[in-house]
Amino acid sequence: MKSFIENARSFNARIAGAHEERETYQRLADGQSPLALFITCSDSRIIPSLITGALPGELFELRTAGNAVPPHHPGMPASAEAATVEYAMRVLRVADIVVCGHSHCGAVGAMARREDLAGAPDVRAWLTQQLSGELPRDEAPTVATAVQQHVTEQLARLRAYPCVRERLDAGEVGLHGWYYEVHTGQVSAHDSATDTFLPL
C-alpha cells in the first residue's frame, strides 16, 4: 500500500502543477459524458484505459468476475450490473458497449476446466449462476475458446435488456465483443458475419 498512498498524496499536486490536466479535471467536475460502456473482468491485469488509450471521463466501466452480465429478468430485483447498464443507456446515453474478455481468465477457466470451488462458495455461486452450461470444456491455460464464446453470450444477454434493445432498434448504440491476450497485448474483435474473433 505504501506506493499507492504516496501516489494518492501527490496526485493533487501533480494536477495543480499541470495546466492542461487541471482544466481536464475541472471539466470532469461538471459531469460525465463517457463515449462507451466498457464491460470487463475484475482481473487486475485488465486495464481498460491502458488498452484503449481512453482519457479520464471517456469510459464508463462495469467490472465483474468473468465479465458476466446477468440475464435480464423482468420483475426480479435489480442487480448492480443491470443498474449500471441502464444508467449507461438511458442517462449517459453512451454510443457504444464493449464486452472485453481476456486470456488466462480465472473465472471462465475455472468453469471450463470444471474446477472445485468449494473453498470459495460465493465465487462458485456467482460463476454457476452466470457461466454454468454455456462454456465448452477447455483445458488450455489461455482458455481462449471458452472466453470468446462467453463474450458472445454476454452480447446476447445485453440485447435482451430493454434499455439496450431500444437504443439498438433506434441505431443509437453499437455492441462490440473483444478478446484481450494478456501475454501479447493483442485485441481481437468479434466478427458477426463469420462468428470469429479477428485482430483489430
mmCIF file of C-alpha atoms in Angstrom:
data_model
loop_
_atom_site.group_PDB
_atom_site.id
_atom_site.type_symbol
_atom_site.label_atom_id
_atom_site.label_comp_id
_atom_site.label_asym_id
_atom_site.label_seq_id
_atom_site.Cartn_x
_atom_site.Cartn_y
_atom_site.Cartn_z
ATOM 1 C CA MET A 1 0.000 0.000 0.000
ATOM 2 C CA LYS A 2 2.897 2.395 0.581
ATOM 3 C CA SER A 3 3.363 3.303 -3.083
ATOM 4 C CA PHE A 4 -0.408 3.688 -3.544
ATOM 5 C CA ILE A 5 -0.600 6.054 -0.586
ATOM 6 C CA GLU A 6 2.372 8.106 -1.760
ATOM 7 C CA ASN A 7 0.844 8.412 -5.215
ATOM 8 C CA ALA A 8 -2.530 9.443 -3.791
ATOM 9 C CA ARG A 9 -0.868 12.115 -1.642
ATOM 10 C CA SER A 10 0.962 13.624 -4.605
ATOM 11 C CA PHE A 11 -1.888 13.317 -7.130
ATOM 12 C CA ASN A 12 -3.422 16.701 -6.339
ATOM 13 C CA ALA A 13 -0.053 18.439 -6.559
ATOM 14 C CA ARG A 14 0.648 16.875 -9.957
ATOM 15 C CA ILE A 15 -2.704 18.022 -11.312
ATOM 16 C CA ALA A 16 -2.316 21.507 -9.850
ATOM 17 C CA GLY A 17 1.084 21.838 -11.481
ATOM 18 C CA ALA A 18 -0.050 20.904 -14.997
ATOM 19 C CA HIS A 19 -2.372 23.466 -16.603
ATOM 20 C CA GLU A 20 -3.882 21.085 -19.185
ATOM 21 C CA GLU A 21 -4.560 18.353 -16.644
ATOM 22 C CA ARG A 22 -6.042 20.868 -14.213
ATOM 23 C CA GLU A 23 -8.501 22.044 -16.863
ATOM 24 C CA THR A 24 -9.425 18.460 -17.730
ATOM 25 C CA TYR A 25 -10.280 17.595 -14.135
ATOM 26 C CA GLN A 26 -12.166 20.835 -13.632
ATOM 27 C CA ARG A 27 -14.336 19.946 -16.647
ATOM 28 C CA LEU A 28 -14.949 16.480 -15.189
ATOM 29 C CA ALA A 29 -16.353 18.096 -12.062
ATOM 30 C CA ASP A 30 -19.204 19.465 -14.181
ATOM 31 C CA GLY A 31 -20.398 15.954 -15.132
ATOM 32 C CA GLN A 32 -19.546 12.961 -17.238
ATOM 33 C CA SER A 33 -20.159 12.174 -20.896
ATOM 34 C CA PRO A 34 -18.363 8.875 -21.495
ATOM 35 C CA LEU A 35 -18.037 7.546 -25.026
ATOM 36 C CA ALA A 36 -18.575 3.885 -24.188
ATOM 37 C CA LEU A 37 -19.640 1.401 -21.556
ATOM 38 C CA PHE A 38 -16.707 -0.982 -21.116
ATOM 39 C CA ILE A 39 -17.654 -4.293 -19.500
ATOM 40 C CA THR A 40 -14.726 -6.424 -18.466
ATOM 41 C CA CYS A 41 -13.373 -8.773 -15.836
ATOM 42 C CA SER A 42 -12.335 -7.748 -12.337
ATOM 43 C CA ASP A 43 -8.906 -9.234 -13.113
ATOM 44 C CA SER A 44 -6.131 -6.821 -12.089
ATOM 45 C CA ARG A 45 -4.249 -7.431 -15.344
ATOM 46 C CA ILE A 46 -7.004 -5.806 -17.408
ATOM 47 C CA ILE A 47 -6.700 -2.005 -17.501
ATOM 48 C CA PRO A 48 -9.332 -0.600 -19.888
ATOM 49 C CA SER A 49 -7.777 2.853 -20.214
ATOM 50 C CA LEU A 50 -4.395 1.318 -20.993
ATOM 51 C CA ILE A 51 -5.852 -0.991 -23.648
ATOM 52 C CA THR A 52 -7.976 1.713 -25.288
ATOM 53 C CA GLY A 53 -5.958 4.845 -24.589
ATOM 54 C CA ALA A 54 -9.075 6.396 -23.042
ATOM 55 C CA LEU A 55 -8.701 9.606 -21.071
ATOM 56 C CA PRO A 56 -10.447 10.259 -17.748
ATOM 57 C CA GLY A 57 -14.181 10.531 -18.342
ATOM 58 C CA GLU A 58 -14.233 8.601 -21.634
ATOM 59 C CA LEU A 59 -15.069 5.109 -20.335
ATOM 60 C CA PHE A 60 -17.940 4.094 -18.079
ATOM 61 C CA GLU A 61 -16.726 0.812 -16.611
ATOM 62 C CA LEU A 62 -18.521 -2.276 -15.351
ATOM 63 C CA ARG A 63 -16.227 -4.921 -13.894
ATOM 64 C CA THR A 64 -17.436 -8.310 -12.724
ATOM 65 C CA ALA A 65 -15.894 -11.727 -12.144
ATOM 66 C CA GLY A 66 -15.626 -13.176 -15.637
ATOM 67 C CA ASN A 67 -17.093 -10.020 -17.228
ATOM 68 C CA ALA A 68 -20.511 -11.594 -16.701
ATOM 69 C CA VAL A 69 -23.717 -9.696 -17.422
ATOM 70 C CA PRO A 70 -26.671 -11.262 -15.564
ATOM 71 C CA PRO A 71 -29.615 -12.178 -17.811
ATOM 72 C CA HIS A 72 -32.463 -9.676 -17.792
ATOM 73 C CA HIS A 73 -35.414 -10.995 -15.776
ATOM 74 C CA PRO A 74 -38.486 -8.727 -15.734
ATOM 75 C CA GLY A 75 -39.959 -8.418 -12.274
ATOM 76 C CA MET A 76 -36.858 -9.691 -10.489
ATOM 77 C CA PRO A 77 -34.871 -7.483 -8.069
ATOM 78 C CA ALA A 78 -32.402 -5.292 -9.922
ATOM 79 C CA SER A 79 -28.706 -6.090 -9.825
ATOM 80 C CA ALA A 80 -25.830 -3.612 -9.693
ATOM 81 C CA GLU A 81 -24.848 -4.804 -13.170
ATOM 82 C CA ALA A 82 -28.324 -4.155 -14.589
ATOM 83 C CA ALA A 83 -28.412 -0.718 -12.965
ATOM 84 C CA THR A 84 -25.037 0.160 -14.483
ATOM 85 C CA VAL A 85 -26.131 -0.911 -17.967
ATOM 86 C CA GLU A 86 -29.389 1.018 -17.672
ATOM 87 C CA TYR A 87 -27.630 4.152 -16.432
ATOM 88 C CA ALA A 88 -25.176 3.978 -19.327
ATOM 89 C CA MET A 89 -28.008 3.582 -21.833
ATOM 90 C CA ARG A 90 -30.730 5.898 -20.555
ATOM 91 C CA VAL A 91 -28.873 8.570 -18.592
ATOM 92 C CA LEU A 92 -25.373 8.789 -20.041
ATOM 93 C CA ARG A 93 -26.527 7.566 -23.470
ATOM 94 C CA VAL A 94 -23.141 6.145 -24.413
ATOM 95 C CA ALA A 95 -22.691 5.396 -28.111
ATOM 96 C CA ASP A 96 -21.009 2.007 -27.723
ATOM 97 C CA ILE A 97 -20.823 -1.004 -25.424
ATOM 98 C CA VAL A 98 -17.707 -3.178 -25.350
ATOM 99 C CA VAL A 99 -17.651 -6.563 -23.642
ATOM 100 C CA CYS A 100 -13.991 -7.474 -23.221
ATOM 101 C CA GLY A 101 -12.949 -10.968 -22.194
ATOM 102 C CA HIS A 102 -9.332 -11.976 -21.761
ATOM 103 C CA SER A 103 -6.878 -14.846 -21.941
ATOM 104 C CA HIS A 104 -5.896 -16.654 -18.739
ATOM 105 C CA CYS A 105 -9.262 -15.740 -17.188
ATOM 106 C CA GLY A 106 -9.525 -17.410 -13.793
ATOM 107 C CA ALA A 107 -13.314 -17.234 -13.671
ATOM 108 C CA VAL A 108 -14.033 -18.644 -17.117
ATOM 109 C CA GLY A 109 -11.106 -21.054 -16.823
ATOM 110 C CA ALA A 110 -12.417 -22.463 -13.548
ATOM 111 C CA MET A 111 -15.774 -23.242 -15.115
ATOM 112 C CA ALA A 112 -14.346 -24.535 -18.397
ATOM 113 C CA ARG A 113 -11.976 -26.866 -16.529
ATOM 114 C CA ARG A 114 -14.703 -27.875 -14.038
ATOM 115 C CA GLU A 115 -12.519 -26.873 -11.099
ATOM 116 C CA ASP A 116 -13.556 -27.483 -7.500
ATOM 117 C CA LEU A 117 -14.511 -24.108 -5.991
ATOM 118 C CA ALA A 118 -15.809 -25.435 -2.682
ATOM 119 C CA GLY A 119 -13.327 -23.226 -0.823
ATOM 120 C CA ALA A 120 -14.808 -20.075 -2.395
ATOM 121 C CA PRO A 121 -18.587 -20.564 -2.116
ATOM 122 C CA ASP A 122 -19.589 -17.057 -3.195
ATOM 123 C CA VAL A 123 -17.334 -17.271 -6.245
ATOM 124 C CA ARG A 124 -18.749 -20.703 -7.056
ATOM 125 C CA ALA A 125 -22.334 -19.425 -6.698
ATOM 126 C CA TRP A 126 -21.723 -16.408 -8.948
ATOM 127 C CA LEU A 127 -19.959 -18.398 -11.652
ATOM 128 C CA THR A 128 -22.523 -21.198 -11.522
ATOM 129 C CA GLN A 129 -25.325 -18.669 -11.955
ATOM 130 C CA GLN A 130 -23.620 -16.704 -14.716
ATOM 131 C CA LEU A 131 -21.434 -19.148 -16.637
ATOM 132 C CA SER A 132 -22.697 -22.646 -15.980
ATOM 133 C CA GLY A 133 -23.859 -24.535 -19.051
ATOM 134 C CA GLU A 134 -22.604 -22.054 -21.642
ATOM 135 C CA LEU A 135 -18.916 -22.938 -21.846
ATOM 136 C CA PRO A 136 -17.098 -25.615 -23.826
ATOM 137 C CA ARG A 137 -14.573 -27.647 -21.871
ATOM 138 C CA ASP A 138 -11.175 -26.009 -22.363
ATOM 139 C CA GLU A 139 -8.046 -27.269 -20.641
ATOM 140 C CA ALA A 140 -5.687 -24.732 -22.270
ATOM 141 C CA PRO A 141 -4.132 -22.154 -19.926
ATOM 142 C CA THR A 142 -5.451 -19.309 -22.071
ATOM 143 C CA VAL A 143 -8.975 -20.821 -22.284
ATOM 144 C CA ALA A 144 -9.404 -18.761 -25.449
ATOM 145 C CA THR A 145 -12.309 -20.709 -26.931
ATOM 146 C CA ALA A 146 -14.309 -20.650 -23.720
ATOM 147 C CA VAL A 147 -13.701 -16.930 -23.111
ATOM 148 C CA GLN A 148 -14.643 -15.967 -26.656
ATOM 149 C CA GLN A 149 -17.854 -17.994 -26.501
ATOM 150 C CA HIS A 150 -18.603 -16.377 -23.152
ATOM 151 C CA VAL A 151 -18.160 -12.891 -24.652
ATOM 152 C CA THR A 152 -20.685 -13.619 -27.403
ATOM 153 C CA GLU A 153 -23.122 -14.915 -24.772
ATOM 154 C CA GLN A 154 -22.813 -11.625 -22.864
ATOM 155 C CA LEU A 155 -23.583 -9.698 -26.049
ATOM 156 C CA ALA A 156 -26.720 -11.793 -26.478
ATOM 157 C CA ARG A 157 -27.716 -11.101 -22.885
ATOM 158 C CA LEU A 158 -27.247 -7.374 -23.382
ATOM 159 C CA ARG A 159 -29.508 -7.398 -26.439
ATOM 160 C CA ALA A 160 -32.289 -8.712 -24.178
ATOM 161 C CA TYR A 161 -32.111 -5.687 -21.872
ATOM 162 C CA PRO A 162 -34.962 -3.293 -22.821
ATOM 163 C CA CYS A 163 -32.713 -0.259 -22.384
ATOM 164 C CA VAL A 164 -30.159 -1.738 -24.789
ATOM 165 C CA ARG A 165 -32.684 -3.099 -27.249
ATOM 166 C CA GLU A 166 -34.448 0.254 -27.628
ATOM 167 C CA ARG A 167 -31.159 2.002 -28.387
ATOM 168 C CA LEU A 168 -30.147 -0.754 -30.835
ATOM 169 C CA ASP A 169 -33.504 -0.515 -32.620
ATOM 170 C CA ALA A 170 -33.000 3.238 -32.950
ATOM 171 C CA GLY A 171 -29.471 2.740 -34.311
ATOM 172 C CA GLU A 172 -28.055 4.721 -31.395
ATOM 173 C CA VAL A 173 -25.625 2.236 -29.891
ATOM 174 C CA GLY A 174 -23.067 -0.275 -31.153
ATOM 175 C CA LEU A 175 -22.238 -3.591 -29.468
ATOM 176 C CA HIS A 176 -18.684 -4.917 -29.596
ATOM 177 C CA GLY A 177 -17.144 -8.154 -28.332
ATOM 178 C CA TRP A 178 -13.413 -8.054 -27.659
ATOM 179 C CA TYR A 179 -10.837 -10.626 -26.600
ATOM 180 C CA TYR A 180 -7.625 -9.361 -24.996
ATOM 181 C CA GLU A 181 -4.484 -11.501 -24.823
ATOM 182 C CA VAL A 182 -2.681 -10.775 -21.561
ATOM 183 C CA HIS A 183 0.610 -12.244 -22.764
ATOM 184 C CA THR A 184 0.767 -10.367 -26.098
ATOM 185 C CA GLY A 185 -1.433 -7.289 -25.692
ATOM 186 C CA GLN A 186 -3.339 -8.193 -28.871
ATOM 187 C CA VAL A 187 -7.027 -7.335 -29.016
ATOM 188 C CA SER A 188 -9.393 -9.215 -31.304
ATOM 189 C CA ALA A 189 -12.987 -8.273 -32.076
ATOM 190 C CA HIS A 190 -15.956 -10.498 -32.742
ATOM 191 C CA ASP A 191 -16.987 -10.560 -36.381
ATOM 192 C CA SER A 192 -20.686 -11.421 -36.541
ATOM 193 C CA ALA A 193 -20.523 -12.408 -40.216
ATOM 194 C CA THR A 194 -18.079 -15.243 -39.527
ATOM 195 C CA ASP A 195 -18.714 -15.684 -35.779
ATOM 196 C CA THR A 196 -14.978 -15.469 -35.169
ATOM 197 C CA PHE A 197 -12.611 -13.114 -33.360
ATOM 198 C CA LEU A 198 -10.294 -11.227 -35.677
ATOM 199 C CA PRO A 199 -7.385 -8.926 -34.712
ATOM 200 C CA LEU A 200 -8.351 -5.257 -34.628
#
